[in-house]
């Protein structure tokens, strides 16, 4: 079993929909990252969380340390949100990141 | 420059040849990471540099892979005697500290024929 699991693996939505992407992990962590990878490969860091909730524009990320679970929410989704969303955790006591396999989001106009 | 710079962006080589991939991190970033993303796969950690500390090489897949970071800035990832399974996108990231936000380069796409 992978240490970081993301669900769903693929998601197609209509423009304007509220989207939730889930990430569960099975190890102790010091931080969790949400990353966005557009076609062509460029990766952008969206959030780094160790507790609670963060918001940036239409994106909200939450983490529940006790349940070992994080969610990334996209409000009022737009076709430009189409990308692969990757969850990664920094294991406690390590500088390495362990990555989920990513979730491919397609938002249709 | 403003971001993490990687070169070459694309490299096609023949099996058995050596390749060098370069990463120029954001100025002042002490932490530098190399990752690999094979086709259809998630990102895989390769190596981590933090300041003047000994690098964490635990992700390097074989002794054909090595990396160095000169002067705490530019890093080079070297793959000797390349194999077809080395074909992947090699991504470099840097951060201000070992616990900071990551900034990724655009990657170097390696194809081994």
CSV table of C-alpha atoms in Angstrom, one decimal:
chain,number,residue,atom,x,y,z
A,1,UNK,CA,0.0,0.0,0.0
A,2,UNK,CA,1.3,3.4,-0.9
A,3,UNK,CA,2.1,5.7,2.0
A,4,UNK,CA,0.2,8.5,0.2
A,5,UNK,CA,-3.1,7.8,-1.5
A,6,UNK,CA,-5.1,10.2,-3.6
A,7,UNK,CA,-8.7,10.0,-4.6
A,8,UNK,CA,-10.2,10.1,-7.1
A,9,UNK,CA,-7.5,9.3,-9.7
A,10,UNK,CA,-9.4,11.2,-12.4
A,11,UNK,CA,-12.2,13.7,-12.2
A,12,UNK,CA,-14.1,15.6,-14.9
A,13,UNK,CA,-16.2,18.5,-13.9
A,14,UNK,CA,-18.2,21.3,-15.4
A,15,UNK,CA,-17.1,24.9,-15.1
A,16,UNK,CA,-18.4,26.5,-12.0
A,17,UNK,CA,-18.6,23.2,-9.9
A,18,UNK,CA,-17.1,22.9,-6.5
A,19,UNK,CA,-14.4,20.3,-6.5
A,20,UNK,CA,-12.8,18.3,-3.7
A,21,UNK,CA,-9.6,16.3,-4.0
A,22,UNK,CA,-8.6,13.9,-1.2
A,23,UNK,CA,-5.3,12.8,0.1
A,24,UNK,CA,-4.8,10.1,2.8
A,25,UNK,CA,-1.4,9.1,4.3
A,26,UNK,CA,-0.3,6.4,6.6
A,27,UNK,CA,2.9,7.8,8.1
A,28,UNK,CA,3.7,10.5,10.6
A,29,UNK,CA,4.4,13.7,8.9
A,30,UNK,CA,5.8,17.2,9.6
A,31,UNK,CA,4.1,18.8,6.6
A,32,UNK,CA,1.9,18.2,3.6
A,33,UNK,CA,2.2,19.8,0.2
A,34,UNK,CA,-0.4,20.3,-2.5
A,35,UNK,CA,1.2,20.7,-5.9
A,36,UNK,CA,-0.3,21.5,-9.3
A,37,UNK,CA,1.2,20.1,-12.6
A,38,UNK,CA,0.0,21.5,-15.9
A,39,UNK,CA,0.4,19.6,-19.2
A,40,UNK,CA,4.0,20.1,-20.3
A,41,UNK,CA,5.3,19.3,-16.8
A,42,UNK,CA,5.7,22.5,-14.8
A,43,UNK,CA,5.0,22.0,-11.1
A,44,UNK,CA,3.7,24.8,-8.9
A,45,UNK,CA,3.4,24.6,-5.1
A,46,UNK,CA,-0.1,25.5,-4.0
A,47,UNK,CA,0.0,25.0,-0.3
A,48,UNK,CA,2.2,23.7,2.5
A,49,UNK,CA,0.3,22.7,5.6
A,50,UNK,CA,1.1,21.3,9.0
A,51,UNK,CA,-2.3,21.9,10.6
A,52,UNK,CA,-5.7,23.5,10.1
A,53,UNK,CA,-6.7,25.3,6.9
A,54,UNK,CA,-5.2,27.6,4.3
A,55,UNK,CA,-7.0,29.6,1.6
A,56,UNK,CA,-5.6,31.2,-1.6
A,57,UNK,CA,-8.1,32.7,-4.0
A,58,UNK,CA,-10.5,30.0,-5.0
A,59,UNK,CA,-8.4,27.2,-3.5
A,60,UNK,CA,-8.8,26.0,0.1
A,61,UNK,CA,-6.6,23.3,1.7
A,62,UNK,CA,-7.4,21.5,5.0
A,63,UNK,CA,-5.6,18.9,7.0
A,64,UNK,CA,-6.7,16.6,9.8
A,65,UNK,CA,-3.6,15.3,11.5
A,66,UNK,CA,-5.4,12.8,13.7
A,67,UNK,CA,-7.2,11.3,10.7
A,68,UNK,CA,-4.1,11.5,8.5
A,69,UNK,CA,-6.2,13.2,5.8
A,70,UNK,CA,-6.1,16.4,3.7
A,71,UNK,CA,-8.5,17.9,1.2
A,72,UNK,CA,-8.0,20.4,-1.6
A,73,UNK,CA,-11.1,22.3,-2.5
A,74,UNK,CA,-11.6,24.4,-5.7
A,75,UNK,CA,-14.5,26.7,-5.7
A,76,UNK,CA,-16.1,28.0,-8.9
A,77,UNK,CA,-13.9,25.8,-11.0
A,78,UNK,CA,-12.6,27.0,-14.4
A,79,UNK,CA,-11.1,25.2,-17.4
A,80,UNK,CA,-7.7,26.7,-16.5
A,81,UNK,CA,-7.9,24.6,-13.3
A,82,UNK,CA,-7.4,21.5,-15.5
A,83,UNK,CA,-4.2,19.9,-14.3
A,84,UNK,CA,-2.8,17.1,-12.2
A,85,UNK,CA,-3.0,17.8,-8.5
A,86,UNK,CA,-0.4,16.1,-6.4
A,87,UNK,CA,-0.3,15.5,-2.7
A,88,UNK,CA,3.1,15.0,-1.0
A,89,UNK,CA,4.1,14.5,2.6
A,90,UNK,CA,7.3,15.3,4.4
A,91,UNK,CA,7.8,12.3,6.7
A,92,UNK,CA,8.6,13.2,10.3
A,93,UNK,CA,12.4,13.2,10.9
A,94,UNK,CA,13.1,13.2,7.1
A,95,UNK,CA,13.6,15.9,4.5
A,96,UNK,CA,12.3,13.6,1.7
A,97,UNK,CA,8.9,14.1,0.2
A,98,UNK,CA,6.7,11.1,-0.5
A,99,UNK,CA,4.3,11.7,-3.3
A,100,UNK,CA,0.9,10.5,-4.2
A,101,UNK,CA,0.3,9.5,-7.8
A,102,UNK,CA,-1.7,12.6,-8.5
A,103,UNK,CA,-5.3,13.3,-9.6
A,104,UNK,CA,-6.0,14.5,-13.1
A,105,UNK,CA,-8.7,17.1,-13.1
A,106,UNK,CA,-10.5,18.2,-16.3
A,107,UNK,CA,-12.8,21.1,-16.1
A,108,UNK,CA,-15.0,21.5,-19.2
A,109,UNK,CA,-16.5,24.9,-20.2
B,1,UNK,CA,17.0,34.5,-12.5
B,2,UNK,CA,13.7,34.6,-10.7
B,3,UNK,CA,13.0,30.9,-10.7
B,4,UNK,CA,14.7,27.5,-10.7
B,5,UNK,CA,16.4,26.9,-14.0
B,6,UNK,CA,17.2,23.5,-15.5
B,7,UNK,CA,19.2,22.5,-18.5
B,8,UNK,CA,18.9,20.9,-20.9
B,9,UNK,CA,15.2,21.0,-21.3
B,10,UNK,CA,15.4,17.9,-23.5
B,11,UNK,CA,18.1,15.4,-24.0
B,12,UNK,CA,18.1,12.4,-26.3
B,13,UNK,CA,21.0,10.0,-25.8
B,14,UNK,CA,22.1,6.5,-26.8
B,15,UNK,CA,22.1,3.7,-24.3
B,16,UNK,CA,25.5,3.5,-22.5
B,17,UNK,CA,26.3,7.2,-22.8
B,18,UNK,CA,26.8,9.5,-19.8
B,19,UNK,CA,24.5,12.5,-19.3
B,20,UNK,CA,24.7,15.6,-17.1
B,21,UNK,CA,21.7,17.5,-16.0
B,22,UNK,CA,22.0,20.9,-14.5
B,23,UNK,CA,19.9,22.8,-11.9
B,24,UNK,CA,20.4,26.4,-11.0
B,25,UNK,CA,18.3,27.1,-7.8
B,26,UNK,CA,16.8,30.3,-6.7
B,27,UNK,CA,19.5,32.5,-5.2
B,28,UNK,CA,19.7,32.1,-1.4
B,29,UNK,CA,17.8,28.8,-1.3
B,30,UNK,CA,19.8,26.4,0.9
B,31,UNK,CA,17.8,23.3,0.1
B,32,UNK,CA,17.9,21.6,-3.3
B,33,UNK,CA,16.1,18.4,-4.3
B,34,UNK,CA,16.2,16.2,-7.4
B,35,UNK,CA,13.2,14.1,-8.3
B,36,UNK,CA,12.3,11.8,-11.2
B,37,UNK,CA,9.0,11.4,-12.9
B,38,UNK,CA,8.7,8.4,-15.2
B,39,UNK,CA,5.9,8.2,-17.8
B,40,UNK,CA,2.6,7.7,-16.1
B,41,UNK,CA,4.3,7.5,-12.7
B,42,UNK,CA,4.4,9.8,-9.7
B,43,UNK,CA,7.4,11.7,-8.6
B,44,UNK,CA,10.3,9.8,-7.1
B,45,UNK,CA,12.8,11.4,-4.7
B,46,UNK,CA,16.4,11.0,-5.8
B,47,UNK,CA,18.7,13.3,-3.6
B,48,UNK,CA,18.6,16.2,-1.3
B,49,UNK,CA,21.2,18.9,-0.5
B,50,UNK,CA,20.9,21.2,2.5
B,51,UNK,CA,23.5,23.9,3.0
B,52,UNK,CA,26.9,22.3,3.7
B,53,UNK,CA,25.5,19.2,5.2
B,54,UNK,CA,26.2,15.8,3.7
B,55,UNK,CA,23.5,15.1,1.0
B,56,UNK,CA,20.7,12.6,1.5
B,57,UNK,CA,21.4,10.2,-1.4
B,58,UNK,CA,18.9,7.5,-0.2
B,59,UNK,CA,16.7,7.9,-3.3
B,60,UNK,CA,19.4,7.3,-6.0
B,61,UNK,CA,18.3,4.1,-7.8
B,62,UNK,CA,21.8,2.8,-8.6
B,63,UNK,CA,25.5,3.7,-8.4
B,64,UNK,CA,25.3,5.0,-11.9
B,65,UNK,CA,23.5,8.0,-10.5
B,66,UNK,CA,25.4,10.8,-8.7
B,67,UNK,CA,24.9,14.4,-7.9
B,68,UNK,CA,26.9,17.3,-6.6
B,69,UNK,CA,26.3,20.8,-5.6
B,70,UNK,CA,29.1,23.2,-5.9
B,71,UNK,CA,29.4,26.3,-3.7
B,72,UNK,CA,25.9,25.7,-2.3
B,73,UNK,CA,24.3,26.8,-5.5
B,74,UNK,CA,24.3,25.0,-8.9
B,75,UNK,CA,23.8,21.2,-8.8
B,76,UNK,CA,24.6,18.6,-11.4
B,77,UNK,CA,22.9,15.2,-11.7
B,78,UNK,CA,25.1,12.7,-13.6
B,79,UNK,CA,23.8,9.4,-15.0
B,80,UNK,CA,26.6,7.1,-16.2
B,81,UNK,CA,26.1,4.3,-18.7
B,82,UNK,CA,22.4,5.3,-19.3
B,83,UNK,CA,19.8,2.6,-19.7
B,84,UNK,CA,16.4,2.9,-21.3
B,85,UNK,CA,14.7,2.7,-17.9
B,86,UNK,CA,16.4,6.0,-17.1
B,87,UNK,CA,14.1,7.8,-19.5
B,88,UNK,CA,12.1,10.2,-17.5
B,89,UNK,CA,11.6,13.9,-16.6
B,90,UNK,CA,14.2,14.9,-14.0
B,91,UNK,CA,12.9,17.7,-11.8
B,92,UNK,CA,14.9,20.0,-9.5
B,93,UNK,CA,13.3,22.0,-6.7
B,94,UNK,CA,14.7,24.4,-4.2
B,95,UNK,CA,13.5,26.0,-1.0
B,96,UNK,CA,14.6,28.7,1.4
B,97,UNK,CA,15.0,26.2,4.2
B,98,UNK,CA,14.6,22.5,4.7
B,99,UNK,CA,11.0,23.0,5.8
B,100,UNK,CA,10.0,25.7,3.3
B,101,UNK,CA,7.8,25.9,0.3
B,102,UNK,CA,9.2,24.2,-2.8
B,103,UNK,CA,9.9,25.9,-6.1
B,104,UNK,CA,10.3,23.6,-9.1
B,105,UNK,CA,12.2,23.9,-12.3
B,106,UNK,CA,10.6,23.0,-15.6
B,107,UNK,CA,12.4,19.7,-15.7
B,108,UNK,CA,14.9,18.0,-18.0
B,109,UNK,CA,13.3,15.3,-20.2
B,110,UNK,CA,15.7,12.5,-20.8
B,111,UNK,CA,15.1,9.9,-23.5
B,112,UNK,CA,17.5,7.0,-23.8
B,113,UNK,CA,17.3,5.2,-27.1
